[in-house]
Coordinates of C-alpha atoms in Angstrom, one line a residue:
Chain A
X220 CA 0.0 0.0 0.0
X221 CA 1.0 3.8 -0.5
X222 CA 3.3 5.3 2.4
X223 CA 1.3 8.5 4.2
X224 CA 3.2 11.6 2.4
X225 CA 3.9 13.6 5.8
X226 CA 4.8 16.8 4.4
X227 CA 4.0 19.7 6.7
X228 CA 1.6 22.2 5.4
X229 CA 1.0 25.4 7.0
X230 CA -2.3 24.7 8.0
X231 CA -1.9 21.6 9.6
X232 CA -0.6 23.0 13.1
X233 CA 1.5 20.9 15.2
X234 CA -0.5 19.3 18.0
X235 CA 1.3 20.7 21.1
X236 CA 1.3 17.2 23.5
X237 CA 2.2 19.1 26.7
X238 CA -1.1 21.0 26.9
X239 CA -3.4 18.4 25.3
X240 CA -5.8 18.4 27.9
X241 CA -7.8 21.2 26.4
X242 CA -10.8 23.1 28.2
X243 CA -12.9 23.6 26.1
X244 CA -15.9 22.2 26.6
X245 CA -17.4 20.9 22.5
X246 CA -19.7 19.3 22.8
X247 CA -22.7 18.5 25.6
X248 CA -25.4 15.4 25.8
X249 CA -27.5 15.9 28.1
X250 CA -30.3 13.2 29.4
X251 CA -30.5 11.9 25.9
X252 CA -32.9 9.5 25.1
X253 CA -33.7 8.1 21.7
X254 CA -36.6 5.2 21.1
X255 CA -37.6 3.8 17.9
X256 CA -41.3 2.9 17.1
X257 CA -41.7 -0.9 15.7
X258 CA -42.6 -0.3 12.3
X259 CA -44.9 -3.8 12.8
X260 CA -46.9 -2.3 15.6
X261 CA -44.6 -4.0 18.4
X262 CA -42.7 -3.0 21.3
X263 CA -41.2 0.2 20.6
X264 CA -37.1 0.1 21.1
X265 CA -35.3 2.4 23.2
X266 CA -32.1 2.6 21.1
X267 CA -30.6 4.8 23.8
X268 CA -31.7 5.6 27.5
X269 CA -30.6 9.0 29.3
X270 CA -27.2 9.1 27.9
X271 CA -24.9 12.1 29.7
X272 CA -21.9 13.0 27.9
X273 CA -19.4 15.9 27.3
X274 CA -16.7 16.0 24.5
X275 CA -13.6 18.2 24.8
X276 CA -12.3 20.7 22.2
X277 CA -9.3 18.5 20.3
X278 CA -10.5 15.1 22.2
X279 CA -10.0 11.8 20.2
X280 CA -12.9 10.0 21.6
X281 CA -14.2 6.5 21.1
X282 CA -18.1 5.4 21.4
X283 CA -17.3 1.7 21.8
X284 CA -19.9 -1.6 22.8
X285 CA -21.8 -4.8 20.9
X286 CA -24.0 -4.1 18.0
X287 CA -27.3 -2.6 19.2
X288 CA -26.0 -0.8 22.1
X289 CA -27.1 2.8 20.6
X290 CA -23.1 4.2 19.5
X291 CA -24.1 4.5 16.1
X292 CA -27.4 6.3 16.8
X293 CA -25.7 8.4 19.1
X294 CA -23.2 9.5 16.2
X295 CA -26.7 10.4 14.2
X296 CA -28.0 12.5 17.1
X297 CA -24.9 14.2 17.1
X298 CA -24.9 14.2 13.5
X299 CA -28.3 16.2 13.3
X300 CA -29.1 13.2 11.0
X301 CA -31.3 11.7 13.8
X302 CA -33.3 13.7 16.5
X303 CA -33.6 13.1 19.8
X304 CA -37.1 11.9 21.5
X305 CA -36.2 13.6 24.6
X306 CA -32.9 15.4 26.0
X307 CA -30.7 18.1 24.6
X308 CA -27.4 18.3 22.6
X309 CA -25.7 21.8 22.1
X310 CA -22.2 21.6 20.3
X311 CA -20.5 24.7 21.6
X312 CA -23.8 25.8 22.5
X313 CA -25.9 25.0 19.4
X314 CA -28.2 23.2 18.1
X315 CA -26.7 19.8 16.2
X316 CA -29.1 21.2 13.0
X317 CA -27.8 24.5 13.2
X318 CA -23.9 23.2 12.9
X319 CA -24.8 20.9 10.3
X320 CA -26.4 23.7 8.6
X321 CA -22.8 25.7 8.9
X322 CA -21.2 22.7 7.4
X323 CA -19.3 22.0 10.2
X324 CA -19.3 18.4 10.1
X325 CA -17.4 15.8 8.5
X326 CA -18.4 12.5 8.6
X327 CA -17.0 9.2 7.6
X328 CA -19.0 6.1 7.0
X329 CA -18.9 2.8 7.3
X330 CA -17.9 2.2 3.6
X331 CA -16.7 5.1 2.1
X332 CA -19.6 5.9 0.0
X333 CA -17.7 7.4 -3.3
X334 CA -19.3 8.3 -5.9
X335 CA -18.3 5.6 -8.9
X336 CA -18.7 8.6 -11.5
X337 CA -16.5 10.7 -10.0
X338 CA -12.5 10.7 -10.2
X339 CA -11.0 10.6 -6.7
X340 CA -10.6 14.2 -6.9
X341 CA -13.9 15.3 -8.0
X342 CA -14.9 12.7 -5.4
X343 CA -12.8 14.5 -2.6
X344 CA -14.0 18.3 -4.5
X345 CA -17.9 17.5 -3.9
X346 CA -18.3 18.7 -0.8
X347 CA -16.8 21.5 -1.7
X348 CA -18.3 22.4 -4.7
X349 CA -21.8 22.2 -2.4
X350 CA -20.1 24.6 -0.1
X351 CA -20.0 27.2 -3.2
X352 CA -16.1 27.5 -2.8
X353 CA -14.1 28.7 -6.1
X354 CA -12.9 26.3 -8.6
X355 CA -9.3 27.4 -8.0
X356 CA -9.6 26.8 -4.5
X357 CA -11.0 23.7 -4.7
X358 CA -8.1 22.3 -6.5
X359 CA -5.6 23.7 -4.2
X360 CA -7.7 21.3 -1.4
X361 CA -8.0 18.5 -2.9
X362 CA -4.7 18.1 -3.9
X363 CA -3.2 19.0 -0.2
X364 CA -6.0 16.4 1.2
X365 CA -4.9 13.7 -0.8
X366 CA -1.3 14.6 -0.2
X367 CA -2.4 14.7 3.3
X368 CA -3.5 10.9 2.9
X369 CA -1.2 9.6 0.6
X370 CA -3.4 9.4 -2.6
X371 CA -1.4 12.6 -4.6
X372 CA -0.9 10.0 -7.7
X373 CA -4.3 8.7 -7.7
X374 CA -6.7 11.4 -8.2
X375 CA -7.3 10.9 -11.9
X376 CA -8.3 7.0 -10.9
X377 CA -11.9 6.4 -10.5
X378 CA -13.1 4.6 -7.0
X379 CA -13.7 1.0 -8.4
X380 CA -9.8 1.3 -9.7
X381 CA -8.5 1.5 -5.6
X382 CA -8.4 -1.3 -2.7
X383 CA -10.8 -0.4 -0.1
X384 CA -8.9 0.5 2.2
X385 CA -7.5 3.5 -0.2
X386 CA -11.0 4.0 -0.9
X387 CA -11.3 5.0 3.3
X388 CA -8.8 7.1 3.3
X389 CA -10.2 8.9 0.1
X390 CA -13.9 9.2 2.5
X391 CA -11.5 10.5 5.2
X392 CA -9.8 13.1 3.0
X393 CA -13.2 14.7 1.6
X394 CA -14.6 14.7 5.0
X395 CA -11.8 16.6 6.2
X396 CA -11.6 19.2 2.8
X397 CA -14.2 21.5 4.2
X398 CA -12.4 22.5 7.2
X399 CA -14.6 20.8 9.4
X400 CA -14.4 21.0 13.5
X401 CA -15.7 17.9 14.5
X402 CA -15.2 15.0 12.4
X403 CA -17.7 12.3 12.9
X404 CA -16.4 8.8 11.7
X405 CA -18.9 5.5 12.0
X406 CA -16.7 2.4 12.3
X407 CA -14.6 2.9 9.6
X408 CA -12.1 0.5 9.0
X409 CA -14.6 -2.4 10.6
X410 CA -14.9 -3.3 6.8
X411 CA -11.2 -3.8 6.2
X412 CA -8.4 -6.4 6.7
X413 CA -6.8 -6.6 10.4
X414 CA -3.4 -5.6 8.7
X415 CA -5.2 -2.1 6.3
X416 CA -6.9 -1.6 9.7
X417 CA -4.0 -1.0 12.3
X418 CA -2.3 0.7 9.6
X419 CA -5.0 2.9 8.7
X420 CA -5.4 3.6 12.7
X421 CA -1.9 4.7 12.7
X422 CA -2.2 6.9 9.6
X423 CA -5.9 8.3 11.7
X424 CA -3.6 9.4 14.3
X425 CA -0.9 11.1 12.4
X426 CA -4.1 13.1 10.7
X427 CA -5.7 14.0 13.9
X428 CA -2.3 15.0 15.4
X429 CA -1.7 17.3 12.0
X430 CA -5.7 18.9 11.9
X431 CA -6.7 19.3 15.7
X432 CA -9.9 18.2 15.1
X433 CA -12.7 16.7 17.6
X434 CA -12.8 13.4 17.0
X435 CA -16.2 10.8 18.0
X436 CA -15.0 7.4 16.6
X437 CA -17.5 5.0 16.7
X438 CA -16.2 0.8 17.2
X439 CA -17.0 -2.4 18.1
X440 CA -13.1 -3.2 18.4
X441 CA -11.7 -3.1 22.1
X442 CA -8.0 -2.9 20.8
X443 CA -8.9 -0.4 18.2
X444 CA -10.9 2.4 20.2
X445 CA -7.9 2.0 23.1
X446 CA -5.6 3.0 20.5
X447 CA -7.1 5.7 19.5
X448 CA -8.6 7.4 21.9
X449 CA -8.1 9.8 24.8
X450 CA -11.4 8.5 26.1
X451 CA -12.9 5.8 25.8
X452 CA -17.2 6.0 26.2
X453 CA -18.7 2.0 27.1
X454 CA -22.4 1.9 25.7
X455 CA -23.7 -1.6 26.7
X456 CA -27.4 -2.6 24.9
X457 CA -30.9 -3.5 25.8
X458 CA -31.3 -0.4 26.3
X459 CA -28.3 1.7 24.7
X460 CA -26.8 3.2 27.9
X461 CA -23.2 4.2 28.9
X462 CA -21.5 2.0 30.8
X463 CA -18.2 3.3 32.2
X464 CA -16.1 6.4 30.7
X465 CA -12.7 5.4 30.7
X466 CA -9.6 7.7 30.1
X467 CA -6.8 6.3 27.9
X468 CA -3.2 7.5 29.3
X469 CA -1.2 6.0 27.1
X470 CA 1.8 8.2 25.9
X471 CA 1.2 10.0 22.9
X472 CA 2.3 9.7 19.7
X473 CA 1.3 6.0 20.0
X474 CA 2.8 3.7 17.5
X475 CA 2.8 -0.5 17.0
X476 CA 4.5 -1.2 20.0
X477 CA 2.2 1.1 22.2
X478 CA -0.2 -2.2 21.6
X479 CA 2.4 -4.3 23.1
X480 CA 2.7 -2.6 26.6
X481 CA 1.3 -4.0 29.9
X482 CA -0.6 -0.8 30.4
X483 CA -2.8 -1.4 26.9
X484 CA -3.4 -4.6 28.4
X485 CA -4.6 -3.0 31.1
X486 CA -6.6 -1.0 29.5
X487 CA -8.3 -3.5 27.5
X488 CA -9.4 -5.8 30.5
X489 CA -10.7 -3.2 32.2
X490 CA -13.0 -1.9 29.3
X491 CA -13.9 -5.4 28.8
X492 CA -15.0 -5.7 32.1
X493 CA -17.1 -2.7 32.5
X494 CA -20.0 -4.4 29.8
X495 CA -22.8 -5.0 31.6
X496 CA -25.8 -7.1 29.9
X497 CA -24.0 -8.4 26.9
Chain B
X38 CA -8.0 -10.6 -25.7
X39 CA -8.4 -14.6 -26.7
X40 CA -11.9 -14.5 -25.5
X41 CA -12.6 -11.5 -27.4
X42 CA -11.5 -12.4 -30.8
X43 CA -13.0 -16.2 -30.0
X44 CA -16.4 -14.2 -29.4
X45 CA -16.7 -12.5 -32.4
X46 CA -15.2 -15.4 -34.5
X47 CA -17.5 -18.2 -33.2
X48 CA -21.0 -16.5 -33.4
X49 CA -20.2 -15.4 -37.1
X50 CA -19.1 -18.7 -38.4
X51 CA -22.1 -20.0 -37.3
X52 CA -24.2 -17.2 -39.3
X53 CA -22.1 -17.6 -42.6
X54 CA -22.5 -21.4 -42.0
X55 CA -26.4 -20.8 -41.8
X56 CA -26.6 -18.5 -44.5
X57 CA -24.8 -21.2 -46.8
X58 CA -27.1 -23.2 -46.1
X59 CA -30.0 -21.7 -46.8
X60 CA -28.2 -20.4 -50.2
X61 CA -27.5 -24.3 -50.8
X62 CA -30.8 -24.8 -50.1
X63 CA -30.4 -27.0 -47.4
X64 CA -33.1 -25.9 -45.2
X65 CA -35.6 -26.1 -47.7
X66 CA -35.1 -29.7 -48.4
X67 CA -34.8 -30.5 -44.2
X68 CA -37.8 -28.3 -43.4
X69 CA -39.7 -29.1 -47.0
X70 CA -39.9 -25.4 -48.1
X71 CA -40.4 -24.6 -51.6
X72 CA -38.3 -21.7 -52.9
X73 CA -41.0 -19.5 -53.1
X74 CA -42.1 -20.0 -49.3
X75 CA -38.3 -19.0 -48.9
X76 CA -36.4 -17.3 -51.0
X77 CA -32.4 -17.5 -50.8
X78 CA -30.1 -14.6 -49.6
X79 CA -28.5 -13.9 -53.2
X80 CA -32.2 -13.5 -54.5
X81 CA -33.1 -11.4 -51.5
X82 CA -29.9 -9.2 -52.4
X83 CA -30.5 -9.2 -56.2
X84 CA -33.8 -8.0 -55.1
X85 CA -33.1 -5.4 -52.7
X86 CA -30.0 -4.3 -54.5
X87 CA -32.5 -3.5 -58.1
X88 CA -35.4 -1.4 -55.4
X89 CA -32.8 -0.2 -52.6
X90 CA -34.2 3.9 -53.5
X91 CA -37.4 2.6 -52.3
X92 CA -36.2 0.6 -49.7
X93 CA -34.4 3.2 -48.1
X94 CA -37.2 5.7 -48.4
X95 CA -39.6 3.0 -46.3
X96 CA -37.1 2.5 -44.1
X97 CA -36.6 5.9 -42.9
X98 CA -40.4 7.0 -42.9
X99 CA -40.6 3.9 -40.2
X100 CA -37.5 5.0 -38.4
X101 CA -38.3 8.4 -38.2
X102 CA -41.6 7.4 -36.7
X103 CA -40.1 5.3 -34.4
X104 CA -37.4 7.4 -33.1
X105 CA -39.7 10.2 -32.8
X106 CA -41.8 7.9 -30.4
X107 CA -38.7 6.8 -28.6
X108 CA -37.5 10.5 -27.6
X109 CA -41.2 11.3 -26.4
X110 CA -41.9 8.0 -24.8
X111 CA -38.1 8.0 -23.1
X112 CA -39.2 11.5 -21.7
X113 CA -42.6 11.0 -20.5
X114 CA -41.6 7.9 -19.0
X115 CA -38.6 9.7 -17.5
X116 CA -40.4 12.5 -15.6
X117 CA -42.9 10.4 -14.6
X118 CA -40.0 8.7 -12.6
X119 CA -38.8 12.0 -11.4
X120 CA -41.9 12.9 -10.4
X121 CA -42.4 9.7 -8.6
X122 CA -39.2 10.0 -6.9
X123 CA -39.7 13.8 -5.5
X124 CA -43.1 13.5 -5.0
X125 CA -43.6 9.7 -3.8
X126 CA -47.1 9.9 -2.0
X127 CA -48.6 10.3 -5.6
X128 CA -45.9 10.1 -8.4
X129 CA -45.9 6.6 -7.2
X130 CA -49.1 6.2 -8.4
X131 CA -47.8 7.8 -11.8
X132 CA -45.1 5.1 -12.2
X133 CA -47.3 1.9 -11.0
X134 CA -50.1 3.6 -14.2
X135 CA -47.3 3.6 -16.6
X136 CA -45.9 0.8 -15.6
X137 CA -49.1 -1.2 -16.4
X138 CA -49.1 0.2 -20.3
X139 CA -46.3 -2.4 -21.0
X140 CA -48.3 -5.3 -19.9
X141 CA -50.6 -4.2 -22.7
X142 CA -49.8 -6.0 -25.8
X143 CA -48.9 -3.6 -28.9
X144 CA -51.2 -6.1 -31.2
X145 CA -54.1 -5.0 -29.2
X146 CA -53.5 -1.4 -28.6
X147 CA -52.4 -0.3 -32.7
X148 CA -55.2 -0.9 -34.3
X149 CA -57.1 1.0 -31.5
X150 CA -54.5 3.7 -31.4
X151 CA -54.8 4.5 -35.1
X152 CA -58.4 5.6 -34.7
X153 CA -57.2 8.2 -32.5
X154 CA -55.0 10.0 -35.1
X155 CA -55.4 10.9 -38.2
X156 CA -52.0 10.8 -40.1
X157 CA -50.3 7.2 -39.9
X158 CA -46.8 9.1 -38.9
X159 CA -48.6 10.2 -35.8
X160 CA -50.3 6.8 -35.2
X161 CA -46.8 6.0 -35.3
X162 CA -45.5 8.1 -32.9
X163 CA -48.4 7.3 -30.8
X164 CA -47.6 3.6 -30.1
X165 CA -44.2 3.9 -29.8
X166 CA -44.8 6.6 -27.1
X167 CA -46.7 4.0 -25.2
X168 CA -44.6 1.3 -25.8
X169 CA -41.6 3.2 -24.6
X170 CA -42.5 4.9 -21.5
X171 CA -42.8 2.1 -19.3
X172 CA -39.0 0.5 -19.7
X173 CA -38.1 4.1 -19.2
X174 CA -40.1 4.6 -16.1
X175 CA -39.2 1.7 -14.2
X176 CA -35.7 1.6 -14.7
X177 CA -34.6 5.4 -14.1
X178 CA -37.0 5.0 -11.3
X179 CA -34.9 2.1 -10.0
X180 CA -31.7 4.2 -11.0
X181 CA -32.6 7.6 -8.9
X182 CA -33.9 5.6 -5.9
X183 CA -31.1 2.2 -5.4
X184 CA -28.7 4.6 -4.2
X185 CA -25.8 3.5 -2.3
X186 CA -26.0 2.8 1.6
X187 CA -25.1 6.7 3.4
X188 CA -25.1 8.4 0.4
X189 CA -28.1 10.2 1.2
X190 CA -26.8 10.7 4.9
X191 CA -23.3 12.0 3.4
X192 CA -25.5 14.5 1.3
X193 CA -27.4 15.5 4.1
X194 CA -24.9 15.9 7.0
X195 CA -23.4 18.8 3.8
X196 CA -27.0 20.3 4.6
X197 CA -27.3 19.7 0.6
X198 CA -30.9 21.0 -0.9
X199 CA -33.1 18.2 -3.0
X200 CA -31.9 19.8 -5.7
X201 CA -28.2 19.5 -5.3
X202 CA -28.8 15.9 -4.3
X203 CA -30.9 15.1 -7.5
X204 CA -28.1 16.6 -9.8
X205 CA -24.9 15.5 -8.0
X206 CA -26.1 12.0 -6.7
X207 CA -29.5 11.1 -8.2
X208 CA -28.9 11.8 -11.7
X209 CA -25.5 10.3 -11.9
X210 CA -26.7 7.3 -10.1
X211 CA -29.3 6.5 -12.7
X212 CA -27.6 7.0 -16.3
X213 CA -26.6 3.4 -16.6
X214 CA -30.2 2.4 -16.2
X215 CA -31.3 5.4 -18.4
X216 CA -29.2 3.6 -20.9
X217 CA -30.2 0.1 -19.8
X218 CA -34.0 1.5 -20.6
X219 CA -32.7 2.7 -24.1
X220 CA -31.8 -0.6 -25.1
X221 CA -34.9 -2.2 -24.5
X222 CA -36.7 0.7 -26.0
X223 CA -34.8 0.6 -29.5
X224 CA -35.7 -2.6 -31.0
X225 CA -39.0 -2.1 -29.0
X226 CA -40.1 1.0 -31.0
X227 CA -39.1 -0.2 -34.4
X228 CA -41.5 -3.1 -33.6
X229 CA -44.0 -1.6 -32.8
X230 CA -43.6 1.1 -35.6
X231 CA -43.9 -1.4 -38.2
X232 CA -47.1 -3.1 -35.8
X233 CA -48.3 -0.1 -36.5
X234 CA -48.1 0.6 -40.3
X235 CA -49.5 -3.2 -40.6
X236 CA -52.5 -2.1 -38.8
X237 CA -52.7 1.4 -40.7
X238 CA -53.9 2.2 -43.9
X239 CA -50.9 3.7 -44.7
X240 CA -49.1 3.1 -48.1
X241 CA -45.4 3.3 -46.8
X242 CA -43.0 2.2 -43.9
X243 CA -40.8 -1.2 -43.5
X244 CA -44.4 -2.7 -41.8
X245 CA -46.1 -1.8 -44.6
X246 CA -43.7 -3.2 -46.9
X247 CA -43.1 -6.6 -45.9
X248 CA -47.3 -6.9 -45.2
X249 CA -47.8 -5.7 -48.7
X250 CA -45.6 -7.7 -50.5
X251 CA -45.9 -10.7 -48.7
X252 CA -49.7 -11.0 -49.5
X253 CA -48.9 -10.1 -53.6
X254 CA -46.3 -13.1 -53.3
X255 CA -43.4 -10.9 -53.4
X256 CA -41.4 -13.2 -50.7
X257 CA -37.9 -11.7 -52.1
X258 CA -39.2 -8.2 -51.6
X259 CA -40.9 -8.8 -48.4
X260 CA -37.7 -10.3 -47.2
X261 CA -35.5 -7.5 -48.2
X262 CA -37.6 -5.2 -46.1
X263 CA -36.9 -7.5 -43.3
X264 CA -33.2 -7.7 -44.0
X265 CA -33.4 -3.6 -44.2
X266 CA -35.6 -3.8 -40.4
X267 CA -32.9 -6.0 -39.0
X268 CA -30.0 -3.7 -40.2
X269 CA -31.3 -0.5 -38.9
X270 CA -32.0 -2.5 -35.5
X271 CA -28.7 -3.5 -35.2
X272 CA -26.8 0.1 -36.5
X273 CA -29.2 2.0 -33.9
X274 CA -28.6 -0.7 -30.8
X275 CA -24.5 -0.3 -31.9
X276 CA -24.5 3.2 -31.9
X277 CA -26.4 3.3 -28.5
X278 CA -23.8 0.8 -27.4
X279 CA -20.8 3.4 -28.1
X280 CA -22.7 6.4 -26.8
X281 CA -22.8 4.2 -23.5
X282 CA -19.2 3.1 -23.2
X283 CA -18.6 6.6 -23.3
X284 CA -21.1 8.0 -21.0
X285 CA -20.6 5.6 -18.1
X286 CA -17.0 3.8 -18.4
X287 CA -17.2 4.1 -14.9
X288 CA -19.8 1.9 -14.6
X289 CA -19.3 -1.8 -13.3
X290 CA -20.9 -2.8 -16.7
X291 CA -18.5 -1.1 -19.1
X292 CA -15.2 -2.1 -17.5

C-alpha cells in the first residue's frame, strides 16, 4: 500500500502534547434518550436511554460496545441526521441542526460511500463544490487532502480502480476538505483487513495530530478504540446506555508497540469488564 | 484478448455457416420449403440491391416514426419517474399507471390507437410513445432511488438542498439504467412502428412493406424489407452501445 506523504503544510498546526488536555468544553449530551417505534406495531425500542456525555475541544474519543447498544445512533444524534425523542445536545452551544447547517461536520461512513462517476478528486471536491467554494480553491484542497492521505498520484483514478482501504482514506480526505471542526467517523475501518486496519489507525492518528480536530469514533473493536482514543465511552445494549467512561493515558504519539505494553493490556481488560448485559 | 476475438469469431461462423445453407438450399429440403415459401439470400440481395431507393425511403419513414416515439416515450416515462421519486405519495401512483401500459400487448392497442389519429406518422408516434414509456419509467425510477448505503446521509450531514442531491447524486446514479431502458426501447419501438403501419392504412413504412408484399407473393421483396428492419436495428442498438461506453465507463458494466 502507498506510504502517508507527511509533508507539513501550514495549515496543519502541530499538535502541542504538553497542553493536550484542552478546556474547552465541544460538545454537551444531556439526558438523551432516543426510542424507535416498531414499524410492525410491536414494542417500541429504546435505542438509547438517558445518555450524559461531554466532549472536549481537540479530544479523540471513542463510542465503543456490541451491536445494538445505541453508539451509532448516538453518532446520528450528534450528527443532526437523527433527533432526539427527549434530551438536549448543544455543540458549543448549538443546536446539532444549526452546525450541520454551517457545514461544520465531516463524517466518515462505514464504507466510504464514493461516488463511482467521479475521479478521486472530483470525489474528494464535492463537498466542496456544495459549499460554493471557487474552482481554483478547490483544486488547491483537494490536492493538499490527498497529499495529506497519501493518494497525490491517484486522483485521476476512479473509485472502483482502488483497494478499499484507499478508498477509506479517500472518504477521510473529503470529510476533512471542508475544514470541518468535528469529524464524525462510523466504524470505519470495521470493513477492512486486520493488517489495512492498524495501519490505517496509525495513519488516523498522524491526521488528527496534524488537523486538531474533535474526534467521536464510533467501534466495536476493544483494541482499536484504546488506541485511539483519549477516552474511551462504554455503551452496553438493551437499552443503549453508557457503561463506564474510561480515560486512555497512554503516551502519545502511540505507534505498533504502544499495543504491546502491559498498560494497553490493562486497558483493555478493564474496558472489557465494565460491559454490563452483553 | 483470446476471449474476445473467440467471441466474435464463433458466433459469425455459425451465421455464414447458416446462411450457406439456406443459399444451398439446405433448409428447404430438411424443413420441406419450396423456394417460393423461402427465397435464398443472393435473390433477396438481387432483389433489394434493383429497389434499394425505395427501400431506403420506407425505411426511414418507419425509423423516423419510431425514433420520434422513442424520444417522447423515453421523456414522458422519464419524468414520470422524477416525479415519482420527489413526490412519492402520488408520483408513485404515476409510475405503477405507466408501468401497467407495458403489460398491454402492442397487437391490441395499434389498431385502437390508429383511430385516435389521423396521419399514420402520428399513429406512429403514438404507439411507440406507449410502448416506450414504461421500460423508461421503471428503470430510471430504479436508478434515482437504489442509491448506495449513506449516500443520502453523506449529502445531508453537507446540509445539501433536494436539488443538489438530484443533480450530483440522483442523476448520476441513474444514467446506466437510463441507458439500460434505451436498449430495451430501440428494437421495441421499431417493432411496434412497423405493428403499426400493418394495422394502418398507410401506403409506406418497412411494416407496410413486408405486409404488402408478402400477401402479392413478393417473398424476395418482403424479405429484403426484413433484411433492411434487422440492419437498422442493429446500426441503432451499436451506436447506443458506443454512446454508453462513453457515457458511463465508470460503470461496473463497461469495465
Amino acid at each position: 500500500m502507498e506510504a502517508f506523504n507527511y509533508t507539513d503544510t501550514t495549515e496543519f498546526m502541530e499538535r502541542d502534547f504538553s497542553n493536550s488536555k484542552e478546556t474547552g468544553t465541544e460538545i454537551k449530551i444531556e439526558n438523551v434518550s432516543m426510542v424507535f417505534p416498531d414499524k410492525n406495531g410491536g414494542e417500541p425500542v429504546t435505542a438509547l436511554q438517558n445518555v450524559n456525555l461531554e466532549i472536549k475541544q481537540g479530544e479523540f474519543i471513542s463510542l465503543l460496545g456490541p451491536s445494538g447498544c445505541g453508539k451509532t445512533t448516538l453518532l446520528r444524534l450528534i450528527a443532526d441526521l437523527l433527533q432526539p425523542t427527549s434530551g438536549n445536545i448543544t455543540v458549543r452551544g448549538e443546536t446539532p441542526r444549526d452546525v450541520r447547517l454551517k457545514k461544520k461536520y465531516g463524517i466518515v461512513f462505514q464504507n466510504p460511500v464514493l461516488y463511482d462517476w467521479r475521479t478521486i478528486r472530483r470525489n474528494v471536491c464535492m463537498p466542496m463544490e456544495l459549499m460554493g467554494m471557487k474552482k481554483s480553491e478547490r483544486t488547491a484542497r483537494v490536492t493538499k487532502m490527498l497529499e495529506l492521505v497519501g493518494l497525490l498520484d491517484f486522483g485521476k483514478h476512479y473509485p472502483y480502480e482502488l483497494s478499499g482501504g484507499m478508498q477509506q482514506r479517500v472518504g477521510i480526505a473529503r470529510a476533512l476538505a471542508i475544514k470541518p471542526e468535528i469529524l464524525l467517523m462510523d466504524e470505519p475501518f470495521s470493513a477492512l483487513d486486520e493488517f489495512t486496519r492498524e495501519k490505517l489507525q496509525i495513519d488516523l492518528l498522524r491526521i488528527w495530530n496534524k488537523t486538531n480536530k474533535t474526534v467521536i469514533f464510533v467501534t466495536h473493536n476493544i483494541s482499536e478504540a484504546v488506541f485511539l482514543s483519549d477516552r474511551v465511552v462504554v455503551l452496553s445494549p438493551h437499552p443503549g446506555r453508557v457503561s463506564a467512561v474510561v480515560d486512555i493515558d497512554l503516551p502519545r504519539p502511540r505507534d505498533m508497540e504502544c499495543r504491546q505494553t502491559p498498560e494497553f493490556f490493562d486497558y483493555m481488560t478493564k474496558i472489557r469488564n465494565s460491559f454490563e448485559g452483553v | 484478448m483470446k476471449d474476445k476475438i473467440k467471441n466474435i469469431v464463433l458466433p459469425a461462423s455459425f451465421g455464414i455457416l447458416m446462411i450457406a445453407l439456406w443459399e444451398g438450399r439446405m433448409i428447404h429440403k430438411l424443413l420441406g420449403f419450396k423456394p417460393f415459401q423461402l427465397p435464398i439470400p443472393s435473390e433477396i440481395i438481387k432483389t433489394l440491391s434493383k429497389n434499394f431507393n425505395k427501400a431506403i425511403i420506407d425505411t426511414l419513414t418507419t425509423v423516423n416514426g419510431a425514433l420520434v416515439g422513442l424520444v417522447i416515450g423515453c421523456i414522458i416515462g422519464f419524468l414520470v419517474a422524477v416525479i415519482a421519486t420527489q413526490f412519492p405519495k402520488w408520483g408513485y401512483t404515476g409510475l405503477t399507471v405507466i408501468a401497467t401500459f407495458n403489460a398491454i400487448p402492442i397487437v391490441a392497442l395499434s389498431p385502437i390507437m390508429n383511430r385516435w389519429f389521423e396521419s399514420g406518422f402520428g399513429q406512429k408516434v403514438g404507439v411507440v410513445t406507449v410502448v416506450c414509456m414504461g421500460a423508461m419509467a421503471i428503470n430510471s425510477y430504479r436508478g434515482l432511488n437504489d442509491l448506495k448505503p449513506f449516500a443520502r446521509d453523506l449529502m445531508q450531514s453537507y446540509a445539501a438542498s433536494e436539488k443538489e442531491v438530484f443533480f450530483k447524486l440522483r442523476l448520476p446514479n441513474c444514467l446506466p439504467s437510463i441507458f439500460t431502458a434505451i436498449k430495451i426501447n430501440v428494437p421495441a419501438a421499431l417493432m411496434a412502428a412497423m405493428i403499426s403501419e400493418y394495422f394502418a392504412a398507410s401506403t409506406s413504412g418497412l411494416g407496410f412493406g413486408v405486409k404488402d408484399n408478402l400477401r402479392k407473393g413478393m417473398m424476395a421483396m418482403g424479405w429484403s424489407y426484413i433484411v433492411m428492419a434487422s440492419l437498422v436495428g442493429i446500426i441503432l442498438y451499436l451506436f447506443i452501445i458506443v454512446v454508453e461506453r462513453r457515457a458511463i465507463k465508470w460503470h461496473a458494466s463497461q469495465r
